[in-house]
Short mmCIF file of C-alpha atoms in Angstrom, two decimals:
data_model
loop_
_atom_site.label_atom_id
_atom_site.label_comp_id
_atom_site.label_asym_id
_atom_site.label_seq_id
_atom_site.Cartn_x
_atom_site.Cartn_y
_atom_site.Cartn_z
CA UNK U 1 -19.19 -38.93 57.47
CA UNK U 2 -16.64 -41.19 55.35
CA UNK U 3 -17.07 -40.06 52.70
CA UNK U 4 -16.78 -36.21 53.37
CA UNK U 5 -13.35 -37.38 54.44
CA UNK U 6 -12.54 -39.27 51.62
CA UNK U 7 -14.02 -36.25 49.37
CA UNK U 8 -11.65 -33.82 51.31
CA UNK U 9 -8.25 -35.61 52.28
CA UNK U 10 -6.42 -34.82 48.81
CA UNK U 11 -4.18 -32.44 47.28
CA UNK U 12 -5.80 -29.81 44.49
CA UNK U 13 -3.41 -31.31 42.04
CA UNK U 14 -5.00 -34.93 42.86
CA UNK U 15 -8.02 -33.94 42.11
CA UNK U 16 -6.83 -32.05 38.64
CA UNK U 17 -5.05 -35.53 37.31
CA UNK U 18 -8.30 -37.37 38.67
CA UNK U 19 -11.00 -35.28 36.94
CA UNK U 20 -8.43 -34.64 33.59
CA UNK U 21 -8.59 -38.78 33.47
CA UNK U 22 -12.08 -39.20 34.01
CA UNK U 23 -13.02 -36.40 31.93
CA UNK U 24 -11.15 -37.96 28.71
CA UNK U 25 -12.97 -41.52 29.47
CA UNK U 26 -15.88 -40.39 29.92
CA UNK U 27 -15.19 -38.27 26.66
CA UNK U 28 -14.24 -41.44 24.44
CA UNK U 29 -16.29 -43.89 26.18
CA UNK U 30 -19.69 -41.70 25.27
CA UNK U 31 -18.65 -40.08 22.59
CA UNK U 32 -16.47 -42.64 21.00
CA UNK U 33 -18.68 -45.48 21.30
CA UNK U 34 -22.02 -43.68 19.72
CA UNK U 35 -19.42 -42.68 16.91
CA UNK U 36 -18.48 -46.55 16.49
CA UNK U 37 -22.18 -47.67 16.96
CA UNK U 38 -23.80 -45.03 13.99
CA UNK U 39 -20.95 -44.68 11.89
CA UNK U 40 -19.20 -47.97 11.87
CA UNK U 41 -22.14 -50.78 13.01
CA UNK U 42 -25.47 -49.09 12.28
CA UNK U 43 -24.86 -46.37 9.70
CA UNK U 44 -26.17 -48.48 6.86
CA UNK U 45 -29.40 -49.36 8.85
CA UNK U 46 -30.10 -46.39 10.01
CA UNK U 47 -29.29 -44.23 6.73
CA UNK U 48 -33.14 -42.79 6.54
CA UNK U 49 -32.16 -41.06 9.68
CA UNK U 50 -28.99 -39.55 8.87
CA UNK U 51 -29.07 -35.65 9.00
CA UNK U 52 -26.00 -35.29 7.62
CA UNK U 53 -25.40 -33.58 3.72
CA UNK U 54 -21.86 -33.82 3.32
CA UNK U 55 -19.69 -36.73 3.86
CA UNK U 56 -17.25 -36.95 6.94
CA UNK U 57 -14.24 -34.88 7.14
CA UNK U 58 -11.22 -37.32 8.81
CA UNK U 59 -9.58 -33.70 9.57
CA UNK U 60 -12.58 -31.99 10.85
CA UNK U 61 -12.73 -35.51 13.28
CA UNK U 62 -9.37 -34.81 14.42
CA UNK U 63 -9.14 -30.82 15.16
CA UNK U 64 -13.15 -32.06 17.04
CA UNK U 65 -10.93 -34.46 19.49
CA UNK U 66 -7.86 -31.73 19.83
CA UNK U 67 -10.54 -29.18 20.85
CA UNK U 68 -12.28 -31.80 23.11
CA UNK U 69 -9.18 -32.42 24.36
CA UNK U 70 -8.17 -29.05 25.75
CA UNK U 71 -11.39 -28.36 26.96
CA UNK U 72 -10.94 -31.63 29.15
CA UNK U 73 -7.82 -29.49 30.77
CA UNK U 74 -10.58 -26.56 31.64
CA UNK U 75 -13.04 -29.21 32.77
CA UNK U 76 -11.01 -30.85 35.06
CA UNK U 77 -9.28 -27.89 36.63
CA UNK U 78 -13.07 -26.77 37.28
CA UNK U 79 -13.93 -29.97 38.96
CA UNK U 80 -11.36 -30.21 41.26
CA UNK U 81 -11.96 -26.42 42.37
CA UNK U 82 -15.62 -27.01 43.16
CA UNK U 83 -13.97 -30.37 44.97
CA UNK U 84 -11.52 -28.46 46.58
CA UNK U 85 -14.07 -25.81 47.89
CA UNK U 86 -15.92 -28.15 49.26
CA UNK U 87 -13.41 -29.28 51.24
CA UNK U 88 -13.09 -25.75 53.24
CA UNK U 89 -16.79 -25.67 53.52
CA UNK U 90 -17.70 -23.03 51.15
CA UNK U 91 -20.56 -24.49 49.39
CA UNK U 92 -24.49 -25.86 49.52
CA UNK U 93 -23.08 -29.48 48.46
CA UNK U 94 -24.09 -31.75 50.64
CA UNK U 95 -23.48 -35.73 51.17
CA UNK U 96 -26.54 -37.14 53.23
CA UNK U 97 -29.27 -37.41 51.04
CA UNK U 98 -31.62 -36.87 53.98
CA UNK U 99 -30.66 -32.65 54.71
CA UNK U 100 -32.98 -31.73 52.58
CA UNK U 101 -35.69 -34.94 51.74
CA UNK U 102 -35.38 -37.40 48.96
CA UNK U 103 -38.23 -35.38 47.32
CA UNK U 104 -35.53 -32.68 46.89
CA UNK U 105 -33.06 -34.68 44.91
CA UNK U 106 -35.60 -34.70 41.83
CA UNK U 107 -36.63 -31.23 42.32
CA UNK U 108 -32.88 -30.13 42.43
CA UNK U 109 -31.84 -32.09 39.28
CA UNK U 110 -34.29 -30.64 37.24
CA UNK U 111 -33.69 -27.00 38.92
CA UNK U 112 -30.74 -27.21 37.75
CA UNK U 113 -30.84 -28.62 34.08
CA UNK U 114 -33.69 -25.38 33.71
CA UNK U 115 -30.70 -22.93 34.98
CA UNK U 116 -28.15 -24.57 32.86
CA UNK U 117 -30.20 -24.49 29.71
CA UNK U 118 -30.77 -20.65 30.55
CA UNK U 119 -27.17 -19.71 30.89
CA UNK U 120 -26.16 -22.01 28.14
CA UNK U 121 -28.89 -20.07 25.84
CA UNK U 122 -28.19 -16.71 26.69
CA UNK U 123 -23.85 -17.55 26.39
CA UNK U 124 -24.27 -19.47 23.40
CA UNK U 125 -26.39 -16.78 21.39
CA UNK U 126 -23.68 -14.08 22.67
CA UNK U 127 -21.15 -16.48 21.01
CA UNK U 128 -22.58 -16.71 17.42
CA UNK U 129 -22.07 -12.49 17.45
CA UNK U 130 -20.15 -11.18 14.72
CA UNK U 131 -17.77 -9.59 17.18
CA UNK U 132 -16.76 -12.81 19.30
CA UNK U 133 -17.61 -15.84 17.43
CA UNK U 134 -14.24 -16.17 15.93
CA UNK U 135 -12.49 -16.32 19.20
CA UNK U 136 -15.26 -17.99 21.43
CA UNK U 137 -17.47 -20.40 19.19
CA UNK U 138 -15.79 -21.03 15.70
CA UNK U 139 -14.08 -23.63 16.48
CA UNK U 140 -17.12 -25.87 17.48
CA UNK U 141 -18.31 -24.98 14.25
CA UNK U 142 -15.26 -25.84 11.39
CA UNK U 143 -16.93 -29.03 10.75
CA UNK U 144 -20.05 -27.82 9.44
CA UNK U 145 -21.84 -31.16 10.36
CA UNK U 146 -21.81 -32.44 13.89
CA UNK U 147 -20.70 -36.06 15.09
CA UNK U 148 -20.78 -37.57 18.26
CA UNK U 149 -17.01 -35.97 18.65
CA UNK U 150 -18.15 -32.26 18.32
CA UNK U 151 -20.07 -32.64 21.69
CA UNK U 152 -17.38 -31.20 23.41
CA UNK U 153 -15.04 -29.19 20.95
CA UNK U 154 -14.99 -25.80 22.70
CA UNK U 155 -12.21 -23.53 22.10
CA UNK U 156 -10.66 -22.72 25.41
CA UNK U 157 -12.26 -19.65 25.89
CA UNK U 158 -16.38 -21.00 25.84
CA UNK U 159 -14.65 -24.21 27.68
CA UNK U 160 -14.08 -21.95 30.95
CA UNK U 161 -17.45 -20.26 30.53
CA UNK U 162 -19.26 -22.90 30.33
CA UNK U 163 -17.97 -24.80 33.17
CA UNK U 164 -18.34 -21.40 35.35
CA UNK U 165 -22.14 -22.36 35.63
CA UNK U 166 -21.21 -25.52 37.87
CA UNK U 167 -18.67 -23.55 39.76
CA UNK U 168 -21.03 -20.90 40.41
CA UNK U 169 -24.23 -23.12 40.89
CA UNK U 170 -22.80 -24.70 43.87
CA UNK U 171 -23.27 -21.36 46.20
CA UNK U 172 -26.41 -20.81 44.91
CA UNK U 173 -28.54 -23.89 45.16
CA UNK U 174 -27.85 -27.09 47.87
CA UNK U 175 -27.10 -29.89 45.49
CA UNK U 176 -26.59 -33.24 46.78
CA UNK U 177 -22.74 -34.71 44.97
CA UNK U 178 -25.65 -37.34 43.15
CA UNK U 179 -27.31 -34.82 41.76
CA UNK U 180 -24.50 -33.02 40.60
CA UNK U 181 -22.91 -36.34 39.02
CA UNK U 182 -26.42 -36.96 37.48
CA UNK U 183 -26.36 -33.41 35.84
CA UNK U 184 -23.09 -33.42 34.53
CA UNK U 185 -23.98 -37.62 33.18
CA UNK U 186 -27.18 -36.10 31.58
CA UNK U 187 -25.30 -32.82 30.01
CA UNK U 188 -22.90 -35.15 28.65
CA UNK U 189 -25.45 -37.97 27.26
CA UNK U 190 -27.62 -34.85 25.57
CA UNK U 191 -24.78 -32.94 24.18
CA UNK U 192 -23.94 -36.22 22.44
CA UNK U 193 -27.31 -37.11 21.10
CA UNK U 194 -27.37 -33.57 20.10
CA UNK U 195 -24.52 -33.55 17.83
CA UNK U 196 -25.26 -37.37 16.51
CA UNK U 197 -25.61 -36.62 13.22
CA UNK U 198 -29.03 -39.47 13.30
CA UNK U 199 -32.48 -38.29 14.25
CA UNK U 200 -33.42 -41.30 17.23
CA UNK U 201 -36.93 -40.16 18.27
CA UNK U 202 -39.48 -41.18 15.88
CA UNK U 203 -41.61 -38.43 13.79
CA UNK U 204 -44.77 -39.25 16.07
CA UNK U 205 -42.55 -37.88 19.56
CA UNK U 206 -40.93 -34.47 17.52
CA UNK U 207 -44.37 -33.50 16.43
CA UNK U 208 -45.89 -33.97 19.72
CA UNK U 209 -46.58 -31.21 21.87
CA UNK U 210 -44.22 -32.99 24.44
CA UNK U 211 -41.51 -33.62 21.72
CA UNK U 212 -41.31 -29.80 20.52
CA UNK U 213 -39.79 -28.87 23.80
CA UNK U 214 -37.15 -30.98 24.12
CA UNK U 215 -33.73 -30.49 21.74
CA UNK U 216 -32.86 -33.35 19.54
CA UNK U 217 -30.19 -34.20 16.74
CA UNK U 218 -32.63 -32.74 14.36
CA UNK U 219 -33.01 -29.45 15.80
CA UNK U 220 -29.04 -28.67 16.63
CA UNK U 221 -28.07 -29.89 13.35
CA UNK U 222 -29.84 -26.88 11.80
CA UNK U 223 -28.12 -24.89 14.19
CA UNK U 224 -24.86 -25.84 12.63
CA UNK U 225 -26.34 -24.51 9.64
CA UNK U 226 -28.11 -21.89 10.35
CA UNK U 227 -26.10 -19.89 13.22
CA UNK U 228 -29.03 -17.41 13.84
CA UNK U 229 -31.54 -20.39 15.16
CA UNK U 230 -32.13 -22.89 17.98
CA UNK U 231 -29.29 -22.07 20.58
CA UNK U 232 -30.88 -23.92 23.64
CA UNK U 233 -29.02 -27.15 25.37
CA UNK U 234 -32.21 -29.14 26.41
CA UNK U 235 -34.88 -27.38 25.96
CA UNK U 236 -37.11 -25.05 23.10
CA UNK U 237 -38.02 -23.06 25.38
CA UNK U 238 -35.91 -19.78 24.99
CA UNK U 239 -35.94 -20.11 21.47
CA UNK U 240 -39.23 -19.87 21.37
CA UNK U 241 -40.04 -16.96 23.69
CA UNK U 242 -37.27 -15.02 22.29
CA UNK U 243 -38.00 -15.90 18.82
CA UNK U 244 -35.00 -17.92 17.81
#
């Protein structure tokens, strides 16, 4: 197919400066324009839903785009490995939506959000212990209250964990390249929502039995609080079980 070959046909170092571009954009453009929507246009509107208890930081902003930054340099370096692997025919991606039925392309995306929100939950808890949370996790933490621009401030060392799951998932379940793209869309759309700093889902939806399941800007802002609750990416349902 055409576009296997136009997948395959570049350099490792191609795809690096590729993904290290998009990655940034796609890091400002999200990120950057719920900032300027629910800080700068809306705040005032919206103040009834603001989460937040102390006023913003301009610092803790800044060392939240460094971090985001650097982590962009792990990101793309992870992209264009699972790109470049591909290309010798190592993994269950696949480009013809038809391999495995369009009914698998839902089934896949949502596999695979339930698998991410596992490993996130199990990682993420590991982080906040005593003996590795300065060197994995504090820095995602320094500003106390999350804005759009903490979505993705990782210090280095959760950066390249947390893109392992997407190198790894790729020899373990067939994912079409639009579900992949979706889930990595959707991870970046919910880790900013997450971190908004503004509750957007009315009272009616979090107190509904649908609405407790899901993780909201609500529920990870008392995470930045309290560090020993509510470690999940999308979903309650970990937290929960396990009793956190």
């Amino acid at each position: 197919m055409q576009i296997t070959n136009e997948l395959t046909n570049h350099s490792f170092e191609y795809y690096y400066f590729v993904f290290f571009g998009v990655t940034l954009a796609r890091y400002f453009l999200i990120a950057g324009g719920a900032y300027w929507l629910f800080y700068v246009i809306l705040e005032k509107f919206l103040a009834k839903n603001s989460l937040r208890l102390k006023p913003l930081k301009n610092d803790s902003i800044r060392h939240d785009i460094l971090l985001s930054v650097l982590s962009a340099i792990v990101f793309a370096f992870c992209a264009a490995l699972i790109l470049s692997e591909y290309g010798l025919g190592v993994t269950l991606l696949y480009t013809n939506p038809y391999d495995y039925g369009l009914w698998y392309l839902g089934v896949s995306f949502v596999a695979v959000l339930i698998l991410q929100d596992t490993y996130f939950y199990f990682i993420h808890r590991l982080f906040h212990h005593p003996w590795l949370f300065k060197w994995m996790h504090s820095g995602h933490h320094r500003s106390g209250e999350p804005t759009p621009w903490s979505s993705f401030a990782f210090d280095l060392p959760e950066a390249i964990i947390q893109s392992l799951f997407f190198v790894v998932i790729i020899f373990i379940v067939p994912l079409h390249f639009i579900t992949l793209a979706a889930a990595l869309i959707t991870m970046t759309i919910w880790a900013v929502v997450s971190h908004l700093g503004f509750e957007l889902f009315p009272s009616s939806f979090l107190h509904h039995w649908l609405g407790k399941w899901f993780i909201g800007a609500t529920y990870h802002s008392i995470h930045h609080r309290q560090y020993t609750v509510h470690y999940g990416l999308y979903f309650t349902f970990w937290d929960k079980l396990l009793g956190t």
